[in-house]
C-alpha positions as a Markdown table, in Angstrom:
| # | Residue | x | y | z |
|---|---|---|---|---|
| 1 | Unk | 3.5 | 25.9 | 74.2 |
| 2 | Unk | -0.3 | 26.1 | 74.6 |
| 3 | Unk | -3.0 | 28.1 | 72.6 |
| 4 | Unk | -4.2 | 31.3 | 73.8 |
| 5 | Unk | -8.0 | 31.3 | 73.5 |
| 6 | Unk | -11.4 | 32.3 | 75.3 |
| 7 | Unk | -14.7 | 31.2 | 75.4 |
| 8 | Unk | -17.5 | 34.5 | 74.3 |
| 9 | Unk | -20.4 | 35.5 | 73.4 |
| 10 | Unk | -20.6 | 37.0 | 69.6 |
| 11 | Unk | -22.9 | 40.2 | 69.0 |
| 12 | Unk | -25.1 | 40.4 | 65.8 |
| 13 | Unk | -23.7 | 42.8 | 63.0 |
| 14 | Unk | -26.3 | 45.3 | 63.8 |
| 15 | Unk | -25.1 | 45.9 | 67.6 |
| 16 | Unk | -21.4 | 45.7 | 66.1 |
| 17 | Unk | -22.6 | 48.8 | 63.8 |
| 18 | Unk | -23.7 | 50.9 | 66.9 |
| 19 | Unk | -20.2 | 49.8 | 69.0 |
| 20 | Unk | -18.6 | 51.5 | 65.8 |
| 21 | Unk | -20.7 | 54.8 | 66.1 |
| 22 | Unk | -19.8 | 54.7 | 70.0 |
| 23 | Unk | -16.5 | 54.4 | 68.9 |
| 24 | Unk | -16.8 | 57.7 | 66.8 |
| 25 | Unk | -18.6 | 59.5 | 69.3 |
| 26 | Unk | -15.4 | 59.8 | 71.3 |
| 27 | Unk | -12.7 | 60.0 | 68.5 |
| 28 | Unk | -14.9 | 63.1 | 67.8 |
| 29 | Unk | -14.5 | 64.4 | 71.4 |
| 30 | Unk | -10.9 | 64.1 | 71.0 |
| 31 | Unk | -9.9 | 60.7 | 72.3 |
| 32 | Unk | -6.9 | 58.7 | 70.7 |
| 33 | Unk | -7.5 | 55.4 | 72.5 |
| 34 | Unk | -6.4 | 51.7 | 70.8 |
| 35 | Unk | -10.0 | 50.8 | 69.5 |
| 36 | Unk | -10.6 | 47.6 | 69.5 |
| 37 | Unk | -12.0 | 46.3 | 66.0 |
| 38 | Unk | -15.8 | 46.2 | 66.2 |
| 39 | Unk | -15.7 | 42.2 | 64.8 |
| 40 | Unk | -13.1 | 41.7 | 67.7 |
| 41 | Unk | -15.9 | 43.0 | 70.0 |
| 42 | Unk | -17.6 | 40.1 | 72.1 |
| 43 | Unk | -18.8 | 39.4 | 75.6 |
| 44 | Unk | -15.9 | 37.0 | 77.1 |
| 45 | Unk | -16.7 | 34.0 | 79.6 |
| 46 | Unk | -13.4 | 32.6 | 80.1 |
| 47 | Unk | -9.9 | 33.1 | 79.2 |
| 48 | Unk | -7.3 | 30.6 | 78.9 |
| 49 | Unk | -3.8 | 32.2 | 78.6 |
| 50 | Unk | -1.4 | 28.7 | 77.8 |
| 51 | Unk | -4.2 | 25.8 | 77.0 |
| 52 | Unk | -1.9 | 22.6 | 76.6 |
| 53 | Unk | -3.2 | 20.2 | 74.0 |
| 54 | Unk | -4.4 | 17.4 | 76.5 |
| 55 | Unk | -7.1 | 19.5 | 77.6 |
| 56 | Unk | -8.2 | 21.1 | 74.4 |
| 57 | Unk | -10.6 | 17.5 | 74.1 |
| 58 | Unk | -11.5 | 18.5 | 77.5 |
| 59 | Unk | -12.3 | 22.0 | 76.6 |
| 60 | Unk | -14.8 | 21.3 | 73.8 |
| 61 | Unk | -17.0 | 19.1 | 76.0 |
| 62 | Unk | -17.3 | 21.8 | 78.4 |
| 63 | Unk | -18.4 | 23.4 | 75.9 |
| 64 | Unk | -20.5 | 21.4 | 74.4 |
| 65 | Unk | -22.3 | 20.1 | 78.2 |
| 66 | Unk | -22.4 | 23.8 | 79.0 |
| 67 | Unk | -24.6 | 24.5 | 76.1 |
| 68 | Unk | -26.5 | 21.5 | 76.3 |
| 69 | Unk | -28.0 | 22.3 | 79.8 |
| 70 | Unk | -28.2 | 26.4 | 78.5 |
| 71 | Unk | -31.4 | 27.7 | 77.2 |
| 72 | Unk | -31.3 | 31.3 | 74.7 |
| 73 | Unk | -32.0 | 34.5 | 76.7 |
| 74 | Unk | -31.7 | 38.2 | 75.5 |
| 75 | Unk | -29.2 | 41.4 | 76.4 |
| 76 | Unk | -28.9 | 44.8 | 75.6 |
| 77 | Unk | -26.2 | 46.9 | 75.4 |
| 78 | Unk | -26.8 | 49.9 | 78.2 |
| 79 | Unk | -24.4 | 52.4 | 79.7 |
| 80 | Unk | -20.8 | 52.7 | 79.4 |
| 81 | Unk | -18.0 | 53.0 | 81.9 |
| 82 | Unk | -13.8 | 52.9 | 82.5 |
| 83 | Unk | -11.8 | 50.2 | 84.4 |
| 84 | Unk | -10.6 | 50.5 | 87.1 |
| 85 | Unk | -11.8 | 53.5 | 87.6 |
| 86 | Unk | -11.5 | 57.9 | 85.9 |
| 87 | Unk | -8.5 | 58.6 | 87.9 |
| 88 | Unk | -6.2 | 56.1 | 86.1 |
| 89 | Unk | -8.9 | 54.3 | 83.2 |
| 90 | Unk | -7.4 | 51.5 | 81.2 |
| 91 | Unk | -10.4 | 50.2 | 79.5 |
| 92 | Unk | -13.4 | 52.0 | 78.0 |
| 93 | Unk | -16.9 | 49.3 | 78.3 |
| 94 | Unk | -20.3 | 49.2 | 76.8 |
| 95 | Unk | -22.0 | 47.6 | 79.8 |
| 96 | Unk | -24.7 | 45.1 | 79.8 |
| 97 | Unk | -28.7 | 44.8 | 80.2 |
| 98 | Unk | -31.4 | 42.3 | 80.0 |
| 99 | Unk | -31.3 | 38.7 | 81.3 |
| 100 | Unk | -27.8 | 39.1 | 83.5 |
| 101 | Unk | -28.7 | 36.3 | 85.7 |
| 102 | Unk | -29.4 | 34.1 | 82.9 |
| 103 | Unk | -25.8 | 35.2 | 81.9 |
| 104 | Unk | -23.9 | 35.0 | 85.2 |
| 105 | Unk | -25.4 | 31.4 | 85.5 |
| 106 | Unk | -23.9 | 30.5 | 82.0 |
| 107 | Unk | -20.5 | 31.9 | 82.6 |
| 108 | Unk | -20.8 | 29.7 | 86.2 |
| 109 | Unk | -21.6 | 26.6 | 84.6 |
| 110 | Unk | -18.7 | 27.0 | 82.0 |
| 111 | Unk | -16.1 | 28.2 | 84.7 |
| 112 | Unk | -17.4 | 24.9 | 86.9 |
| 113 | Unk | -17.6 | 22.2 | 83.4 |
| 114 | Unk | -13.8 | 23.3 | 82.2 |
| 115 | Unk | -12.4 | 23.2 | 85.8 |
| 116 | Unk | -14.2 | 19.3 | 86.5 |
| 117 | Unk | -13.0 | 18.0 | 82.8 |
| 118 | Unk | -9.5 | 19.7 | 83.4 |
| 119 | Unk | -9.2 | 18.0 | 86.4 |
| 120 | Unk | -8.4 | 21.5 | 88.1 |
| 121 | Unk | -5.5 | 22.3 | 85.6 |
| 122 | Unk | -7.4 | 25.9 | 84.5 |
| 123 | Unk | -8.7 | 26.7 | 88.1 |
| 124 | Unk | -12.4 | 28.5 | 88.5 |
| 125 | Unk | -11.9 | 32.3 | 88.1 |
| 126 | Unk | -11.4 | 33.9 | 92.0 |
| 127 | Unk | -12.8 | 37.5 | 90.9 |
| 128 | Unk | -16.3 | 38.0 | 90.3 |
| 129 | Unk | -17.6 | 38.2 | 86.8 |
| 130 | Unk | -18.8 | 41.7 | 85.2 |
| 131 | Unk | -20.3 | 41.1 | 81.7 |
| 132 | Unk | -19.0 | 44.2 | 79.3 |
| 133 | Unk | -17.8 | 44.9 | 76.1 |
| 134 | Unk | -14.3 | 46.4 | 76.1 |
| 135 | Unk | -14.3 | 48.6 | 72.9 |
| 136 | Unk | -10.8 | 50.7 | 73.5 |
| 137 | Unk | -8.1 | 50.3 | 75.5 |
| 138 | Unk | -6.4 | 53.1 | 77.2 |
| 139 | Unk | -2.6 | 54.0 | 77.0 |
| 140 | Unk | -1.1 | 56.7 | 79.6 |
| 141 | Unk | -2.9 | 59.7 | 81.3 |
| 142 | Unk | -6.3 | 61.1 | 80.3 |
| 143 | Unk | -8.1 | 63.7 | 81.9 |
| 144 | Unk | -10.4 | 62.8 | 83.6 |
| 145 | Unk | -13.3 | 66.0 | 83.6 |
| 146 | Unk | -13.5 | 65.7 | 79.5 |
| 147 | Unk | -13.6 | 61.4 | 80.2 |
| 148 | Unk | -16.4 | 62.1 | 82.8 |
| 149 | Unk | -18.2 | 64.0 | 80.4 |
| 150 | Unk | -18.0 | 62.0 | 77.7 |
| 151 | Unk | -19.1 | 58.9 | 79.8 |
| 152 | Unk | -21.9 | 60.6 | 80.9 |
| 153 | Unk | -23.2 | 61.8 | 77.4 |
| 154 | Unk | -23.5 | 57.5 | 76.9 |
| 155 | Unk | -24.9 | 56.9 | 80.7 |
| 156 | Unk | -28.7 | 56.4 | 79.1 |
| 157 | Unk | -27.5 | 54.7 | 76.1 |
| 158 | Unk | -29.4 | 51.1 | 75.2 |
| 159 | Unk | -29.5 | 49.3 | 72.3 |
| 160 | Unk | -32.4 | 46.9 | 71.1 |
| 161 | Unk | -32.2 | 43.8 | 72.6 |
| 162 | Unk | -30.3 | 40.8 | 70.9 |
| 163 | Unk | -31.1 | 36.7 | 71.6 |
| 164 | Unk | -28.2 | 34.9 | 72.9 |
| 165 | Unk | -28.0 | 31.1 | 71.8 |
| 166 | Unk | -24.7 | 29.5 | 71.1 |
| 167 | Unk | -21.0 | 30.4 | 72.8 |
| 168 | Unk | -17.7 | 30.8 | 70.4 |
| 169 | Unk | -14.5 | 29.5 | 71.2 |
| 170 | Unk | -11.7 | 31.8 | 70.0 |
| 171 | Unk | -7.9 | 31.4 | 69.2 |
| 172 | Unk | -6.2 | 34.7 | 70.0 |
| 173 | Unk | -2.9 | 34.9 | 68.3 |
| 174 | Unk | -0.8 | 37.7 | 69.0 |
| 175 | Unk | 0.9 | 40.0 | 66.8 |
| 176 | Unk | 2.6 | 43.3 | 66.7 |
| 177 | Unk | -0.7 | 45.1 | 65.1 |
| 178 | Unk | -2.9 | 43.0 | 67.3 |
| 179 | Unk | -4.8 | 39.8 | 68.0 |
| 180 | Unk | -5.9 | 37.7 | 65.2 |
| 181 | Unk | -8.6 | 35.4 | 66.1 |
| 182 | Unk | -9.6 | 32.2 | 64.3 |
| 183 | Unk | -12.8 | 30.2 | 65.7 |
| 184 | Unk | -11.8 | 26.9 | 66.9 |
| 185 | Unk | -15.8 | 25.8 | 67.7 |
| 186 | Unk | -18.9 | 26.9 | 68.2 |
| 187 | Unk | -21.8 | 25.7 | 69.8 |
| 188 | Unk | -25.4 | 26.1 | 69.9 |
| 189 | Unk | -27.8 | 26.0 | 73.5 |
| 190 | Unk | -29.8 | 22.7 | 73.8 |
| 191 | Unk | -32.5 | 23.8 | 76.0 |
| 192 | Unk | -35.7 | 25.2 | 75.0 |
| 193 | Unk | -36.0 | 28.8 | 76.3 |
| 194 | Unk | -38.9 | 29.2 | 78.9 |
| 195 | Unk | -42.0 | 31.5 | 78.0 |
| 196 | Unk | -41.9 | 34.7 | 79.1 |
């Protein structure tokens, strides 16, 4: 059996702090969601549910060519929102700000380097990607006028920017109180980032 894992973005201790406080804010307003630990909290590229160990070589120079040919940019934290939507929400997100090109061209590259050096075995992801932070997940019915109202108390949230420069690949193990993650590599961008 292969490795669970994924390929993310870390946040800096000081962004991890406000996801906590965000966190609060709705336990206050009476939600019991499953938080998700703020140093579990990261900005996911790719996932790889059953990674066999032939490609796990295969996945590190992806990695590694990805970040070669990436140059640091910055995002900010802004906004927060549900998926799929209020009427039956399943994830509570911190949405994201700042250079989201930069980031939707780094998550491309990655998706197109560890489909080429897997030889197609982990296939380019079909649905389009939307950079967030999941920071609870949701278990049966909410109402959704108190959800709507807490969501909007957040809609002009932002934090300070933070510089992105190196991408994390992550085991996610399983267990009955949750994931445990163990870094497997991590690499740092090549390129020089261009004046602004």
């Amino acid at each position: 059996m292969g490795i669970r894992s994924f390929i993310a973005i870390d946040l800096p201790e000081s962004l991890l702090d406000l996801v906590q406080r965000i966190q609060k804010d709705f336990r206050k307003m009476g939600f019991s969601f499953r938080w998700v630990k703020p140093e579990q909290v990261h900005i996911t590229l790719k996932f790889m549910e059953d990674l066999a160990p032939d490609d796990q070589l295969a996945i590190q120079e992806a990695l590694t060519e990805t970040a070669a040919q990436s140059a640091p940019f910055a995002l900010t934290l802004q906004g927060c929102g549900v998926f799929p939507n209020l009427r039956a929400p399943r994830v509570l997100w911190l949405g994201m700000g700042g250079a989201i090109d930069a980031l939707g061209v780094l998550q491309k590259r990655l998706d197109r380097f560890i489909s080429q050096k897997t030889h197609d075995r982990i296939a380019m992801e079909d649905r389009p990607f939307k950079a967030h932070l999941t920071i609870a997940r949701i278990k049966g019915g909410v109402d959704a006028k108190p959800l709507l109202t807490a969501l909007k108390s957040h809609a002009g949230f932002q934090s300070e920017p933070f510089t992105v420069s190196e991408l994390h690949w992550i085991e996610s193990r399983l267990n009955p109180t949750g994931p445990v993650y163990r870094h497997l590599s991590t690499v740092s961008f090549g390129a020089k980032a261009s004046e602004p």
